[in-house]
Amino acid sequence: VSFNAIDSALSSLKNCQSYINSGMDVATQVALDLVESCNDEEDVNNMEKVMLEYATMDRELNHYIKAFEETINQVKREKPENLPDLENLAQEKFLEMESMNSDSDLQRNEKYMYFKDQLKEMKKQYHGNDTIEQIDEDIAVTRSQMNFICPITQVTMKRPVRNKVCGHIYEEDAILEMIQTQKQKKKKVRCPKMGCSHVDVKGSDLVQDEILKRLIDSQKKQ
């Protein structure tokens, strides 16, 4: 197998990874829809199994990608005539990584963790404490509306994202623009939520808050 063939295979693997990511996003949406429409718990559990299958494929792909990258780096470092068959070399590296697999790897998959987190929140919203209905309606509405307001734009959010580090929520476009502006000035971004001590908000720390988005959309329809 030539160096170019390995480079080409690496590119194909990365494309496959984007399809897996899309599949995991769809599975998360379907699971949330099932909870929202009070479907059978078994259906929701089946979606979790689908997520774990995706996480397994993602782990395998990551290992293939890493094996190919390490092989390419080795080719760049050493003379080609000193290297064994490249296909075998990449396969050996892959099998070595696969031999260290454990179930906990799948539980730590970022999209699977997000799935579990959003599912938990959704169940809390739709099948949680019944006493929430006993709270004074005006207080409940005010409390909800306060959560819907972006601390940057001061208007109701359309695409809320949550900061994994401090837990605060912002309008996606607004916080990304703030990060980009400060990056150009070579400065860090302090969390815009009043009173928050987090001083280095990064784009990689932001995750979509699907539950809040659904609540905001639901409020608009009323």
GROMACS .gro file of C-alpha atoms in nm:
model
  222
    1VAL     CA    1   0.000   0.000   0.000
    2SER     CA    2   0.145   0.336  -0.100
    3PHE     CA    3   0.176   0.648   0.115
    4ASN     CA    4  -0.086   0.820  -0.105
    5ALA     CA    5  -0.329   0.532  -0.055
    6ILE     CA    6  -0.300   0.566   0.324
    7ASP     CA    7  -0.348   0.943   0.299
    8SER     CA    8  -0.660   0.886   0.088
    9ALA     CA    9  -0.794   0.625   0.333
   10LEU     CA   10  -0.743   0.873   0.617
   11SER     CA   11  -0.951   1.134   0.436
   12SER     CA   12  -1.231   0.879   0.376
   13LEU     CA   13  -1.233   0.778   0.743
   14LYS     CA   14  -1.275   1.140   0.852
   15ASN     CA   15  -1.574   1.171   0.617
   16CYS     CA   16  -1.727   0.859   0.774
   17GLN     CA   17  -1.681   1.018   1.116
   18SER     CA   18  -1.896   1.316   1.015
   19TYR     CA   19  -2.175   1.074   0.913
   20ILE     CA   20  -2.155   0.904   1.253
   21ASN     CA   21  -2.175   1.243   1.428
   22SER     CA   22  -2.484   1.333   1.223
   23GLY     CA   23  -2.640   0.996   1.307
   24MET     CA   24  -2.584   1.054   1.678
   25ASP     CA   25  -2.744   1.398   1.653
   26VAL     CA   26  -3.051   1.248   1.484
   27ALA     CA   27  -3.075   0.967   1.743
   28THR     CA   28  -3.065   1.227   2.023
   29GLN     CA   29  -3.347   1.429   1.861
   30VAL     CA   30  -3.559   1.114   1.814
   31ALA     CA   31  -3.510   1.011   2.179
   32LEU     CA   32  -3.612   1.358   2.299
   33ASP     CA   33  -3.919   1.347   2.073
   34LEU     CA   34  -4.012   1.010   2.225
   35VAL     CA   35  -3.989   1.147   2.580
   36GLU     CA   36  -4.186   1.457   2.481
   37SER     CA   37  -4.466   1.248   2.328
   38CYS     CA   38  -4.467   1.017   2.635
   39ASN     CA   39  -4.372   0.710   2.432
   40ASP     CA   40  -4.290   0.375   2.583
   41GLU     CA   41  -3.968   0.370   2.789
   42GLU     CA   42  -3.851   0.074   2.581
   43ASP     CA   43  -3.843   0.293   2.268
   44VAL     CA   44  -3.621   0.544   2.449
   45ASN     CA   45  -3.394   0.261   2.571
   46ASN     CA   46  -3.364   0.137   2.212
   47MET     CA   47  -3.239   0.481   2.109
   48GLU     CA   48  -2.976   0.459   2.382
   49LYS     CA   49  -2.862   0.125   2.236
   50VAL     CA   50  -2.837   0.295   1.895
   51MET     CA   51  -2.623   0.569   2.053
   52LEU     CA   52  -2.390   0.308   2.206
   53GLU     CA   53  -2.356   0.138   1.867
   54TYR     CA   54  -2.264   0.472   1.713
   55ALA     CA   55  -2.016   0.535   1.998
   56THR     CA   56  -1.856   0.194   1.925
   57MET     CA   57  -1.821   0.280   1.556
   58ASP     CA   58  -1.681   0.621   1.646
   59ARG     CA   59  -1.419   0.465   1.876
   60GLU     CA   60  -1.318   0.217   1.604
   61LEU     CA   61  -1.289   0.495   1.347
   62ASN     CA   62  -1.081   0.706   1.588
   63HIS     CA   63  -0.843   0.414   1.631
   64TYR     CA   64  -0.815   0.364   1.253
   65ILE     CA   65  -0.751   0.737   1.204
   66LYS     CA   66  -0.488   0.741   1.481
   67ALA     CA   67  -0.322   0.425   1.339
   68PHE     CA   68  -0.304   0.578   0.992
   69GLU     CA   69  -0.175   0.912   1.126
   70GLU     CA   70   0.096   0.737   1.328
   71THR     CA   71   0.193   0.531   1.022
   72ILE     CA   72   0.217   0.846   0.807
   73ASN     CA   73   0.432   1.018   1.073
   74GLN     CA   74   0.658   0.712   1.091
   75VAL     CA   75   0.698   0.721   0.710
   76LYS     CA   76   0.801   1.087   0.732
   77ARG     CA   77   1.055   1.011   1.006
   78GLU     CA   78   1.215   0.697   0.860
   79LYS     CA   79   1.342   0.586   0.521
   80PRO     CA   80   1.068   0.399   0.330
   81GLU     CA   81   1.302   0.104   0.266
   82ASN     CA   82   1.338   0.055   0.644
   83LEU     CA   83   0.961   0.022   0.692
   84PRO     CA   84   0.761  -0.300   0.669
   85ASP     CA   85   0.443  -0.324   0.462
   86LEU     CA   86   0.246  -0.007   0.543
   87GLU     CA   87  -0.091  -0.182   0.549
   88ASN     CA   88   0.035  -0.433   0.808
   89LEU     CA   89   0.200  -0.156   1.008
   90ALA     CA   90  -0.126   0.044   1.026
   91GLN     CA   91  -0.323  -0.273   1.109
   92GLU     CA   92  -0.085  -0.362   1.395
   93LYS     CA   93  -0.120  -0.015   1.544
   94PHE     CA   94  -0.500  -0.035   1.513
   95LEU     CA   95  -0.522  -0.380   1.680
   96GLU     CA   96  -0.300  -0.262   1.965
   97MET     CA   97  -0.540   0.026   2.037
   98GLU     CA   98  -0.848  -0.196   2.002
   99SER     CA   99  -0.702  -0.443   2.256
  100MET     CA  100  -0.725  -0.172   2.522
  101ASN     CA  101  -1.098  -0.105   2.466
  102SER     CA  102  -1.334  -0.096   2.763
  103ASP     CA  103  -1.705  -0.018   2.809
  104SER     CA  104  -1.615   0.299   2.997
  105ASP     CA  105  -1.471   0.440   2.669
  106LEU     CA  106  -1.822   0.442   2.523
  107GLN     CA  107  -1.971   0.606   2.832
  108ARG     CA  108  -1.719   0.889   2.791
  109ASN     CA  109  -1.808   0.953   2.427
  110GLU     CA  110  -1.893   1.326   2.416
  111LYS     CA  111  -2.210   1.289   2.209
  112TYR     CA  112  -2.330   0.994   2.422
  113MET     CA  113  -2.273   1.201   2.740
  114TYR     CA  114  -2.468   1.488   2.583
  115PHE     CA  115  -2.747   1.242   2.490
  116LYS     CA  116  -2.771   1.116   2.852
  117ASP     CA  117  -2.764   1.468   2.992
  118GLN     CA  118  -3.036   1.601   2.760
  119LEU     CA  119  -3.251   1.289   2.812
  120LYS     CA  120  -3.232   1.334   3.189
  121GLU     CA  121  -3.333   1.700   3.160
  122MET     CA  122  -3.617   1.617   2.920
  123LYS     CA  123  -3.757   1.351   3.153
  124LYS     CA  124  -3.740   1.601   3.439
  125GLN     CA  125  -3.935   1.857   3.233
  126TYR     CA  126  -4.205   1.621   3.108
  127HIS     CA  127  -4.234   1.352   3.377
  128GLY     CA  128  -4.084   1.526   3.676
  129ASN     CA  129  -4.236   1.670   3.988
  130ASP     CA  130  -4.611   1.716   3.950
  131THR     CA  131  -4.612   1.986   4.218
  132ILE     CA  132  -4.471   2.229   3.961
  133GLU     CA  133  -4.832   2.284   3.851
  134GLN     CA  134  -4.913   2.411   4.199
  135ILE     CA  135  -4.663   2.697   4.174
  136ASP     CA  136  -4.827   3.032   4.118
  137GLU     CA  137  -4.861   3.068   3.741
  138ASP     CA  138  -4.722   3.421   3.723
  139ILE     CA  139  -4.411   3.325   3.918
  140ALA     CA  140  -4.360   3.018   3.697
  141VAL     CA  141  -4.390   3.223   3.376
  142THR     CA  142  -4.155   3.496   3.506
  143ARG     CA  143  -3.902   3.236   3.615
  144SER     CA  144  -3.914   3.067   3.273
  145GLN     CA  145  -3.885   3.392   3.083
  146MET     CA  146  -3.580   3.492   3.287
  147ASN     CA  147  -3.411   3.166   3.183
  148PHE     CA  148  -3.497   3.239   2.819
  149ILE     CA  149  -3.313   3.573   2.812
  150CYS     CA  150  -2.956   3.579   2.678
  151PRO     CA  151  -2.717   3.763   2.914
  152ILE     CA  152  -2.545   3.918   2.610
  153THR     CA  153  -2.833   4.029   2.386
  154GLN     CA  154  -3.092   4.066   2.666
  155VAL     CA  155  -3.357   3.917   2.434
  156THR     CA  156  -3.519   3.573   2.419
  157MET     CA  157  -3.279   3.315   2.281
  158LYS     CA  158  -3.340   3.124   1.958
  159ARG     CA  159  -3.043   2.885   1.965
  160PRO     CA  160  -2.932   2.851   2.328
  161VAL     CA  161  -2.593   2.697   2.402
  162ARG     CA  162  -2.471   2.592   2.746
  163ASN     CA  163  -2.118   2.640   2.874
  164LYS     CA  164  -1.996   2.300   2.998
  165VAL     CA  165  -1.755   2.468   3.241
  166CYS     CA  166  -1.980   2.708   3.435
  167GLY     CA  167  -2.325   2.590   3.318
  168HIS     CA  168  -2.444   2.931   3.195
  169ILE     CA  169  -2.648   2.967   2.876
  170TYR     CA  170  -2.619   3.219   2.592
  171GLU     CA  171  -2.747   3.284   2.239
  172GLU     CA  172  -2.513   3.086   2.013
  173ASP     CA  173  -2.439   3.362   1.758
  174ALA     CA  174  -2.385   3.623   2.031
  175ILE     CA  175  -2.131   3.425   2.235
  176LEU     CA  176  -1.943   3.304   1.923
  177GLU     CA  177  -1.918   3.661   1.795
  178MET     CA  178  -1.788   3.771   2.135
  179ILE     CA  179  -1.526   3.493   2.134
  180GLN     CA  180  -1.418   3.583   1.780
  181THR     CA  181  -1.390   3.956   1.858
  182GLN     CA  182  -1.180   3.896   2.170
  183LYS     CA  183  -0.964   3.642   1.985
  184GLN     CA  184  -0.872   3.910   1.731
  185LYS     CA  185  -0.766   4.130   2.024
  186LYS     CA  186  -0.580   3.829   2.172
  187LYS     CA  187  -0.796   3.848   2.483
  188LYS     CA  188  -0.993   3.587   2.676
  189VAL     CA  189  -1.372   3.601   2.715
  190ARG     CA  190  -1.519   3.628   3.063
  191CYS     CA  191  -1.857   3.457   3.104
  192PRO     CA  192  -2.113   3.735   3.041
  193LYS     CA  193  -2.349   3.602   3.311
  194MET     CA  194  -2.337   3.851   3.598
  195GLY     CA  195  -2.146   3.719   3.899
  196CYS     CA  196  -1.980   3.430   3.715
  197SER     CA  197  -1.609   3.390   3.788
  198HIS     CA  198  -1.528   3.188   3.473
  199VAL     CA  199  -1.280   3.397   3.272
  200ASP     CA  200  -1.197   3.186   2.966
  201VAL     CA  201  -1.504   3.091   2.762
  202LYS     CA  202  -1.407   2.880   2.460
  203GLY     CA  203  -1.617   2.773   2.160
  204SER     CA  204  -1.525   2.410   2.232
  205ASP     CA  205  -1.693   2.438   2.575
  206LEU     CA  206  -2.033   2.521   2.424
  207VAL     CA  207  -2.305   2.259   2.365
  208GLN     CA  208  -2.654   2.300   2.222
  209ASP     CA  209  -2.920   2.312   2.494
  210GLU     CA  210  -3.194   2.126   2.309
  211ILE     CA  211  -3.430   2.115   2.610
  212LEU     CA  212  -3.427   2.491   2.662
  213LYS     CA  213  -3.475   2.546   2.287
  214ARG     CA  214  -3.784   2.324   2.294
  215LEU     CA  215  -3.923   2.508   2.597
  216ILE     CA  216  -3.867   2.846   2.427
  217ASP     CA  217  -4.033   2.721   2.106
  218SER     CA  218  -4.323   2.582   2.309
  219GLN     CA  219  -4.367   2.917   2.490
  220LYS     CA  220  -4.380   3.100   2.153
  221LYS     CA  221  -4.660   2.874   2.028
  222GLN     CA  222  -4.879   2.944   2.333
   0.00000   0.00000   0.00000
